[in-house]
XYZ file of C-alpha atoms in Angstrom:
479
model
C 68.257 154.888 287.641
C 65.577 152.433 286.684
C 62.468 152.059 288.572
C 62.658 149.740 291.487
C 61.616 146.240 290.558
C 60.456 145.212 293.989
C 57.193 146.337 295.533
C 57.182 148.821 298.385
C 55.988 147.938 301.891
C 53.224 149.832 303.707
C 55.499 152.431 305.336
C 57.295 153.076 302.024
C 53.915 153.580 300.291
C 52.792 156.071 302.962
C 56.033 158.099 302.879
C 56.367 158.156 299.041
C 52.599 159.068 298.659
C 52.941 161.850 301.229
C 55.931 163.314 299.454
C 54.107 163.166 296.093
C 51.017 164.803 297.499
C 52.884 167.781 298.959
C 54.918 168.170 295.798
C 52.015 168.339 293.416
C 49.729 170.527 295.537
C 52.480 173.046 296.271
C 53.648 173.321 292.695
C 50.284 173.490 290.956
C 48.106 175.227 293.461
C 47.598 178.450 291.380
C 46.162 176.453 288.442
C 43.780 174.701 290.796
C 42.608 178.068 292.192
C 41.903 179.391 288.672
C 39.997 176.262 287.791
C 37.875 176.501 290.939
C 36.966 180.166 290.310
C 36.041 179.421 286.692
C 33.615 176.665 287.925
C 32.087 178.819 290.704
C 28.454 179.976 290.298
C 29.394 183.722 290.295
C 32.035 183.303 287.699
C 35.821 183.836 287.593
C 36.056 187.584 288.358
C 33.312 187.607 290.979
C 35.134 184.859 292.800
C 38.399 186.776 292.982
C 39.940 186.608 289.506
C 43.779 186.416 289.822
C 43.853 187.894 293.329
C 45.052 185.638 296.106
C 45.613 182.612 294.015
C 47.380 180.880 296.886
C 44.291 181.256 299.142
C 43.724 177.828 300.839
C 47.215 176.533 300.312
C 47.602 175.685 303.995
C 44.464 173.583 303.913
C 45.659 171.805 300.744
C 49.072 170.996 302.249
C 47.512 169.674 305.489
C 45.314 167.259 303.546
C 47.463 166.468 300.531
C 50.094 164.393 302.262
C 47.828 162.020 304.313
C 45.310 161.898 301.406
C 47.971 160.804 298.817
C 49.578 158.488 301.383
C 46.278 156.720 302.054
C 45.625 156.436 298.297
C 48.963 154.831 297.412
C 48.967 152.567 300.454
C 45.573 151.111 299.432
C 46.357 151.199 295.719
C 49.669 149.316 295.905
C 48.351 146.559 298.284
C 45.160 145.990 296.292
C 47.087 145.995 293.047
C 49.591 143.425 294.321
C 46.727 141.200 295.552
C 44.943 141.441 292.188
C 48.155 140.742 290.190
C 48.642 137.545 292.236
C 45.174 136.299 291.541
C 44.380 137.551 288.056
C 45.678 136.508 284.602
C 47.743 139.153 282.792
C 45.021 139.817 280.254
C 42.673 140.956 283.104
C 45.184 143.168 284.864
C 43.472 146.332 283.724
C 40.394 145.408 285.769
C 42.681 144.836 288.750
C 44.176 148.352 288.273
C 40.648 149.794 288.150
C 39.704 148.069 291.321
C 42.902 149.132 293.052
C 42.468 152.724 291.965
C 38.820 152.818 293.027
C 39.452 151.431 296.503
C 42.401 153.810 296.879
C 40.180 156.814 296.106
C 37.482 155.688 298.478
C 40.044 155.495 301.286
C 41.852 158.711 300.300
C 38.551 160.769 300.193
C 38.048 160.151 303.908
C 41.043 162.401 304.423
C 40.874 164.523 301.313
C 37.256 165.710 301.325
C 37.348 167.860 304.538
C 40.527 169.673 303.380
C 39.064 170.024 299.892
C 35.898 171.663 301.279
C 37.899 174.184 303.295
C 40.376 174.820 300.423
C 37.675 175.548 297.841
C 35.710 177.831 300.141
C 38.929 179.788 300.818
C 39.697 179.849 297.045
C 36.252 181.285 296.282
C 36.673 183.948 298.987
C 33.811 182.595 301.150
C 36.079 183.038 304.236
C 39.201 185.173 304.924
C 41.295 182.514 306.772
C 41.551 178.802 307.452
C 40.369 179.282 311.013
C 37.346 181.262 309.862
C 36.502 178.591 307.274
C 36.591 175.846 309.923
C 34.453 177.837 312.350
C 31.985 178.931 309.701
C 31.559 175.412 308.291
C 31.070 173.880 311.716
C 28.558 176.514 312.848
C 26.449 176.203 309.649
C 26.487 172.403 309.178
C 28.339 170.662 312.037
C 30.854 167.895 311.452
C 28.984 166.602 308.452
C 29.644 169.913 306.742
C 33.309 168.971 306.366
C 32.192 165.920 304.372
C 29.870 167.878 302.131
C 30.268 166.506 298.672
C 32.005 163.276 299.827
C 29.789 161.037 297.649
C 30.167 163.505 294.759
C 33.895 163.475 295.145
C 34.004 159.660 295.203
C 31.684 159.443 292.173
C 33.992 161.862 290.322
C 37.282 160.253 291.358
C 36.354 156.672 290.574
C 35.674 157.280 286.834
C 38.786 159.442 286.765
C 41.045 156.814 288.271
C 39.412 153.963 286.266
C 40.702 155.841 283.229
C 43.981 157.267 284.559
C 45.595 154.312 286.311
C 44.901 151.473 283.845
C 46.223 153.802 281.048
C 49.174 154.755 283.275
C 50.072 151.098 284.053
C 49.594 150.097 280.412
C 51.890 152.916 279.170
C 54.545 151.950 281.726
C 54.390 148.266 280.890
C 54.424 148.865 277.091
C 57.395 151.227 277.295
C 59.322 148.928 279.569
C 58.607 145.907 277.299
C 59.580 147.863 274.176
C 62.936 148.906 275.626
C 63.601 145.692 277.493
C 64.356 147.326 280.884
C 62.712 148.841 283.920
C 61.092 152.199 283.367
C 62.773 155.279 284.826
C 60.989 157.656 287.183
C 60.918 160.554 284.640
C 59.557 158.182 281.996
C 56.855 157.069 284.409
C 56.100 160.787 284.947
C 55.459 161.281 281.207
C 53.109 158.271 281.242
C 51.292 159.742 284.230
C 50.939 163.062 282.397
C 49.323 161.576 279.323
C 47.039 159.350 281.354
C 46.012 162.208 283.662
C 45.228 164.625 280.911
C 42.959 162.156 279.104
C 41.140 161.287 282.306
C 40.746 164.942 283.248
C 39.110 165.929 279.983
C 36.544 163.062 280.133
C 35.558 163.690 283.749
C 35.293 167.485 283.749
C 31.431 167.552 284.105
C 31.750 165.491 287.299
C 34.395 167.943 288.561
C 32.046 170.886 287.901
C 29.335 169.117 289.945
C 31.724 168.431 292.803
C 32.795 172.080 292.899
C 29.250 173.419 292.980
C 28.234 171.059 295.756
C 31.254 171.858 297.931
C 30.861 175.636 297.432
C 27.211 175.604 298.458
C 26.428 176.086 302.176
C 23.282 174.801 303.730
C 20.891 177.604 304.683
C 22.986 180.298 303.003
C 21.598 181.445 299.640
C 19.247 178.542 299.367
C 18.649 179.105 295.647
C 22.396 178.439 295.120
C 22.451 175.213 297.148
C 23.319 172.051 295.274
C 23.088 168.453 296.460
C 23.298 165.158 294.644
C 25.242 164.264 291.479
C 22.358 163.731 289.107
C 20.262 166.649 290.263
C 23.202 169.022 290.076
C 24.122 167.802 286.583
C 20.602 168.353 285.284
C 20.218 171.677 287.046
C 23.432 173.133 285.590
C 22.519 171.829 282.101
C 18.999 173.306 282.420
C 19.953 176.687 283.862
C 23.290 177.312 282.135
C 23.454 174.952 279.238
C 25.545 171.812 278.629
C 28.569 173.962 277.885
C 28.690 174.976 281.534
C 29.440 171.367 282.436
C 32.816 171.787 280.754
C 33.707 174.969 282.506
C 37.380 174.983 283.274
C 38.157 172.048 281.063
C 41.354 173.628 279.666
C 42.970 174.633 282.907
C 41.820 171.374 284.447
C 43.378 169.280 281.697
C 46.612 171.279 281.809
C 46.618 171.205 285.607
C 46.173 167.422 285.857
C 48.549 166.669 282.958
C 51.304 168.683 284.679
C 50.034 167.339 287.983
C 50.195 163.731 286.752
C 53.849 164.376 285.734
C 54.767 165.852 289.143
C 52.570 163.593 291.292
C 53.380 160.203 289.756
C 56.948 161.149 288.903
C 57.546 162.200 292.518
C 55.946 159.057 293.778
C 57.951 156.754 291.556
C 61.200 158.563 292.391
C 60.535 158.549 296.143
C 59.519 154.910 296.015
C 62.622 154.055 294.054
C 64.869 155.760 296.623
C 63.116 154.140 299.581
C 63.034 150.607 298.177
C 66.543 150.581 296.667
C 67.966 152.240 299.752
C 66.194 149.792 302.052
C 64.766 152.815 303.896
C 61.858 151.872 306.190
C 62.367 148.219 305.082
C 61.434 145.564 307.612
C 63.232 142.272 308.113
C 60.719 139.449 308.573
C 60.624 135.666 308.715
C 58.459 133.873 306.143
C 56.234 131.025 307.363
C 58.075 127.697 306.849
C 56.326 124.281 306.916
C 58.190 121.044 307.284
C 57.551 117.290 306.977
C 59.692 114.242 306.484
C 60.022 110.667 305.261
C 62.719 108.310 306.464
C 65.064 109.599 303.734
C 63.584 112.955 302.690
C 62.755 116.316 304.241
C 60.019 118.588 302.791
C 60.293 122.366 303.283
C 57.563 124.707 302.082
C 58.353 128.444 302.276
C 54.991 130.212 302.200
C 55.978 133.494 300.451
C 54.785 134.923 297.200
C 57.112 136.445 294.536
C 60.014 134.314 295.738
C 60.940 132.512 292.456
C 64.388 134.244 292.482
C 65.021 133.948 296.208
C 68.585 133.423 297.442
C 68.789 129.918 298.917
C 72.005 128.598 300.275
C 72.101 124.876 301.133
C 74.896 123.320 303.140
C 75.383 119.881 304.704
C 73.897 121.024 308.008
C 71.982 124.249 307.330
C 69.812 126.300 305.054
C 69.770 130.075 304.563
C 66.940 131.913 302.724
C 66.571 135.514 301.664
C 64.067 137.351 299.457
C 62.475 140.802 299.113
C 58.680 140.789 298.798
C 56.445 143.845 298.934
C 59.363 145.986 299.984
C 60.137 143.771 303.043
C 63.209 141.569 303.397
C 62.296 137.985 304.354
C 65.096 135.757 305.672
C 65.815 132.814 307.915
C 68.622 130.414 308.791
C 68.118 126.888 310.095
C 70.638 124.370 311.357
C 69.413 120.824 310.537
C 69.138 118.110 313.138
C 71.372 115.873 311.036
C 73.211 116.433 307.724
C 71.580 116.433 304.296
C 72.861 116.070 300.790
C 72.834 119.705 299.575
C 73.515 118.816 295.920
C 70.596 116.426 295.610
C 66.893 117.016 295.782
C 64.327 119.246 294.125
C 63.257 122.860 294.219
C 59.931 124.047 292.906
C 58.906 127.748 292.990
C 55.475 129.067 292.145
C 54.024 132.568 292.369
C 52.956 131.901 295.994
C 55.460 129.570 297.618
C 58.773 127.653 297.325
C 58.913 123.918 297.884
C 62.196 122.100 298.610
C 62.647 118.327 298.748
C 65.932 117.536 300.444
C 67.688 114.189 300.782
C 68.903 113.151 304.157
C 72.503 111.989 304.435
C 71.365 109.046 306.490
C 67.998 107.369 306.108
C 66.486 107.748 309.536
C 63.560 109.583 311.166
C 64.393 112.858 312.874
C 62.653 113.841 316.123
C 62.714 117.468 314.924
C 63.955 119.524 311.990
C 66.500 121.742 313.796
C 69.560 121.009 315.884
C 68.257 123.455 318.517
C 65.436 121.894 320.580
C 63.765 125.337 320.729
C 61.639 125.531 317.565
C 61.514 128.979 315.825
C 58.058 130.535 315.932
C 57.874 130.682 312.098
C 58.410 126.923 311.688
C 55.311 124.754 311.626
C 54.457 121.133 310.742
C 53.238 120.494 307.239
C 50.497 117.902 307.818
C 49.637 117.850 304.134
C 53.020 116.308 303.315
C 53.588 114.359 306.504
C 51.745 111.195 305.376
C 53.142 109.128 302.457
C 50.708 108.260 299.692
C 51.564 104.617 300.248
C 50.866 104.681 304.009
C 47.582 103.517 305.424
C 45.068 106.103 306.584
C 45.853 105.634 310.205
C 49.612 105.167 310.080
C 51.873 108.074 311.148
C 55.231 107.675 309.379
C 56.936 109.949 311.879
C 56.621 107.386 314.628
C 57.847 103.979 313.412
C 56.847 101.141 315.707
C 53.490 102.551 316.781
C 50.724 100.816 314.850
C 47.724 103.157 315.149
C 45.676 100.953 312.839
C 45.360 98.422 315.561
C 44.008 100.703 318.287
C 40.416 99.802 317.262
C 37.736 101.031 319.524
C 39.687 100.806 322.821
C 37.297 98.114 323.956
C 39.656 95.262 324.584
C 43.056 96.900 324.835
C 44.064 93.272 325.139
C 46.982 93.560 327.462
C 49.592 96.172 328.213
C 51.935 93.672 329.697
C 54.076 93.711 326.583
C 55.198 97.285 327.226
C 58.782 97.312 328.502
C 59.041 98.397 332.103
C 55.323 97.661 332.798
C 55.544 93.830 333.218
C 54.475 94.207 336.810
C 51.087 95.645 335.738
C 49.801 92.311 334.549
C 46.605 92.788 336.403
C 45.739 95.513 333.951
C 45.685 93.062 331.025
C 41.955 92.879 330.849
C 41.189 96.581 331.467
C 37.884 95.364 332.844
C 36.481 98.826 333.289
C 36.685 99.435 329.596
C 35.582 95.922 328.577
C 31.918 96.903 328.550
C 32.554 99.327 325.759
C 32.899 96.443 323.363
C 35.394 97.202 320.627
C 37.848 95.609 318.384
C 40.422 94.689 321.025
C 43.956 94.241 319.984
C 47.369 95.139 321.334
C 48.796 98.628 321.440
C 52.099 97.533 320.001
C 55.567 97.535 321.458
C 56.956 100.956 322.250
C 60.429 99.586 322.776
C 61.143 97.984 319.420
C 61.137 99.472 315.960
C 59.148 97.562 313.325
C 61.208 96.187 310.480
C 59.973 97.641 307.168
C 58.792 95.147 304.598
C 60.540 94.658 301.326
C 57.697 96.355 299.575
C 58.087 99.410 301.765
C 61.849 99.492 300.975
C 61.040 99.427 297.259
C 58.515 102.220 297.582
C 60.911 104.389 299.574
C 63.685 103.770 297.035
C 61.352 104.740 294.136
C 60.275 107.892 295.921
C 63.911 108.696 296.703
C 64.870 108.313 293.042
C 61.958 110.544 292.036
C 63.408 113.266 294.264
C 66.229 113.704 291.716
C 69.996 113.507 291.937
C 70.470 117.287 292.089
C 68.395 120.431 292.627
C 66.169 121.094 289.646
C 63.992 124.158 289.156
C 60.553 123.982 287.618
C 57.532 126.334 287.488
C 55.100 123.415 288.028
C 54.300 122.588 291.604
C 55.132 118.866 292.176
C 52.548 116.525 293.562
C 53.860 115.099 296.797
C 50.906 113.472 298.457
C-alpha cells in the first residue's frame, strides 16, 4: 500500500512515533550497547564486553516511546507549517528547522532515560532502581539531565543531515515512479540517510557518551563537561582517532535503525491515517458576506483544493481531510441559490465560493435556521461593495449612514413610522449644543429605490461572477 497522502493529526503522530520508538530500541539495543562500551573511557572489555548486552533495556523502552512520539509530533507540525509558507526550493531548510525543533523537544524526555541506560550499559549500576538512586544522590534532579546540551548539540547536526536527505530521497523516488512512496521504500531512504548522518556526527556522539558516563565527584579526573572542552581533551589525551571510536557499529546501528524506525513510523502512520484511527471530525471556520444578488463564502482551511463540495438549490455540504483530521459542515441556505452558477477559487490556505442567489434580495442571515453555527462568522472584508460609499452598509438598504453627520442636529425624528406623536423631539434640544452636521436619520419603513447606475454596477458584478462554477488557482479580487 502506498504511503498515506494526507498528513497525520497530533494523536496519530504521537501513536505512530511511540510505536516506532519501541520497535527500533527493542530490535537494535545490543548494537547500541556495544557502541556505548567501545566509546567508554575504560574501553570495551573493561566496560563489560559482550556480557549483559541487554543491560538498560527497560530504561530505553520507558523513554523511547514518549521521546519518539514527542519528536514526530513536533517534526510533523513544524514541517507542515514550513511547507505552507516556504517555496519548494527552500523546503530543505524547512526540514532542517522541523527536525531541529523536534530533537529539542524530544531530548526533554530522552536525556534522562539515556543517562540511566548508558550507565547501566557501562556496568556503573546493577539495576535500574540503583541507577536512579545513585544518580539522584550524587547530582540531584539535574543529574538526570547531565549531557542535555551535549545531546542537543549532537542531535541537531545529525537530524539536519538525516531528515533533509530522507525527505529528498522520498520525494525523488516518488516523482520518478509517479506514485506515492510505500512504507518499505521509505524505510530504505531512512536507512541511507541515517547511515550518512551517523558517520559524519560520530565525534559528537563520543563526546555525548563521555559526558553522560561521568559522575560529578566520582573519579574527578574522568569527569567531562562541555562539548568543546571534551572534544579537545579526547583529541589531546587519546588522539583524533578516538573521536571516531565506534563509528562502524554506530553507522550500522543507525542505518538499520533508520530502516526500522522510519519504516515503522511510516507504516503506523499509513494505517492510522487510512483507517481513520484517532481521526477527529471538525468544522472549518466559514466566513460569509452578501450583495443583493450574490453570497460570498470563504472556508478558512489549508490544503483544501480537492475538497468535496456539494451545492444544491438550498444547501451546501463540504468535506476535506487536512492534517489527519476530517473537516466537514452542512448549511441550509436562507433562500435558494443557483448551484450551477458562480465561481470557486481554491488557494493553499482557503476556498472562496461566489454563489448566485435565485432571487435578487438581501437576506437577514445566511442559514434557514435562526441559530447561527459557532463556526460561521461575518466576512467584513467582503461585506462592502467596491462601488459603495465608505459609510454605506449594503446589508441594510434604506438606512443612509452617510447622513448621520455629527449627531448635532438630528433634524427631526417625526418621519419615523409609528413615532409621529413624538414631534416634540424634533429639535433634540439637549444635543443641539454639540453643533454638527444635522440631517435626517432616514426612513426605517421604506426601502430606497436603487439608481439606474447601481443596477448597472450590480449587473456587471453579477456577470463577472460567471455562469457556472469555475476553478482557478488565483485568488479573485472581490473588494
